Every structure is written in structure tokens, then in C-alpha cells.
Amino acid sequence: IGDEIYNTDKDENLLQNGMDSFQMMNSIVEIEKELNFIFSDEDLLTANFSTINAIIETINDVLRSDMDE
């Protein structure tokens, strides 16, 4: 899956390019660990993690909301 994601356009659906739901959840956990935050339940929608751009946008939204608090 790694090479497929690296060679994936940022707007291509990751689930259609070899990522399964288990890998998606593992990726979410790794992002949370790396950035030291936890996604809210409202953030944990497949659409928010279906493309690289969607992931980036979701992370930015979380970071912005953390700054507003």
C-alpha cells in the first residue's frame, strides 16, 4: 500500500487505491500520535480520510479548532 499511496494523486480515493479500513484506522492513530491530538468523533468520517487532501484539511481543521480554544 505504501508505494501506491506515494504514487497517488492527492485527490484520488485511497480506499480505491489499495487502502483498507484497518489501514485507514492505523493511519488515523499514527497521525494522532505524531501530532499529539485526538480526532473527535465528528472528525472520524471516511470522507475526511479518503484522500490525502481530505486528511490534510481535516488535520488543519483540528489544529485550527485547538488554537481557538
Short mmCIF file of C-alpha atoms in Angstrom, two decimals:
data_model
loop_
_atom_site.label_atom_id
_atom_site.label_comp_id
_atom_site.label_asym_id
_atom_site.label_seq_id
_atom_site.Cartn_x
_atom_site.Cartn_y
_atom_site.Cartn_z
CA ILE A 1 0.00 0.00 0.00
CA GLY A 2 2.87 2.40 0.76
CA ASP A 3 4.14 2.71 -2.81
CA GLU A 4 0.58 3.01 -4.09
CA ILE A 5 -0.13 5.91 -1.74
CA TYR A 6 3.14 7.67 -2.53
CA ASN A 7 2.26 7.48 -6.20
CA THR A 8 -1.35 8.54 -5.65
CA ASP A 9 -2.65 11.93 -6.68
CA LYS A 10 -3.65 13.95 -3.62
CA ASP A 11 -7.30 13.86 -4.70
CA GLU A 12 -7.50 10.15 -5.56
CA ASN A 13 -9.54 7.96 -3.25
CA LEU A 14 -7.16 5.98 -1.05
CA LEU A 15 -9.70 3.21 -0.48
CA GLN A 16 -9.90 2.69 -4.23
CA ASN A 17 -6.10 2.59 -4.43
CA GLY A 18 -5.48 -0.29 -2.05
CA MET A 19 -6.04 1.08 1.45
CA ASP A 20 -8.49 -0.90 3.55
CA SER A 21 -10.42 0.27 6.61
CA PHE A 22 -7.92 -1.32 9.03
CA GLN A 23 -5.05 0.55 7.39
CA MET A 24 -7.10 3.75 7.48
CA MET A 25 -7.68 3.39 11.23
CA ASN A 26 -4.00 2.63 11.80
CA SER A 27 -3.12 5.77 9.83
CA ILE A 28 -5.50 7.84 11.96
CA VAL A 29 -3.92 6.50 15.16
CA GLU A 30 -0.43 7.26 13.83
CA ILE A 31 -1.44 10.82 12.89
CA GLU A 32 -2.88 11.32 16.38
CA LYS A 33 0.33 10.03 17.99
CA GLU A 34 2.60 12.07 15.74
CA LEU A 35 0.68 15.33 16.15
CA ASN A 36 -0.26 14.71 19.79
CA PHE A 37 -4.01 15.19 19.49
CA ILE A 38 -7.14 13.08 19.18
CA PHE A 39 -9.69 13.42 16.40
CA SER A 40 -13.22 13.99 17.67
CA ASP A 41 -15.94 11.50 16.80
CA GLU A 42 -17.32 14.06 14.34
CA ASP A 43 -13.97 14.08 12.50
CA LEU A 44 -13.87 10.30 12.10
CA LEU A 45 -15.80 10.15 8.85
CA THR A 46 -14.50 8.11 5.94
CA ALA A 47 -14.82 11.17 3.72
CA ASN A 48 -12.34 13.05 5.94
CA PHE A 49 -9.68 10.41 5.34
CA SER A 50 -10.49 9.22 1.83
CA THR A 51 -7.86 11.34 0.04
CA ILE A 52 -4.56 12.88 1.02
CA ASN A 53 -6.05 16.35 0.60
CA ALA A 54 -9.03 15.41 2.79
CA ILE A 55 -6.65 14.19 5.50
CA ILE A 56 -4.64 17.42 5.33
CA GLU A 57 -7.81 19.51 5.50
CA THR A 58 -9.12 17.51 8.48
CA ILE A 59 -5.83 17.89 10.34
CA ASN A 60 -5.80 21.63 9.64
CA ASP A 61 -9.39 21.93 10.90
CA VAL A 62 -8.48 20.16 14.14
CA LEU A 63 -5.40 22.30 14.64
CA ARG A 64 -7.37 25.49 13.99
CA SER A 65 -10.10 24.46 16.44
CA ASP A 66 -7.44 23.66 19.08
CA MET A 67 -5.99 27.15 18.64
CA ASP A 68 -9.44 28.72 19.05
CA GLU A 69 -9.95 27.08 22.44
#
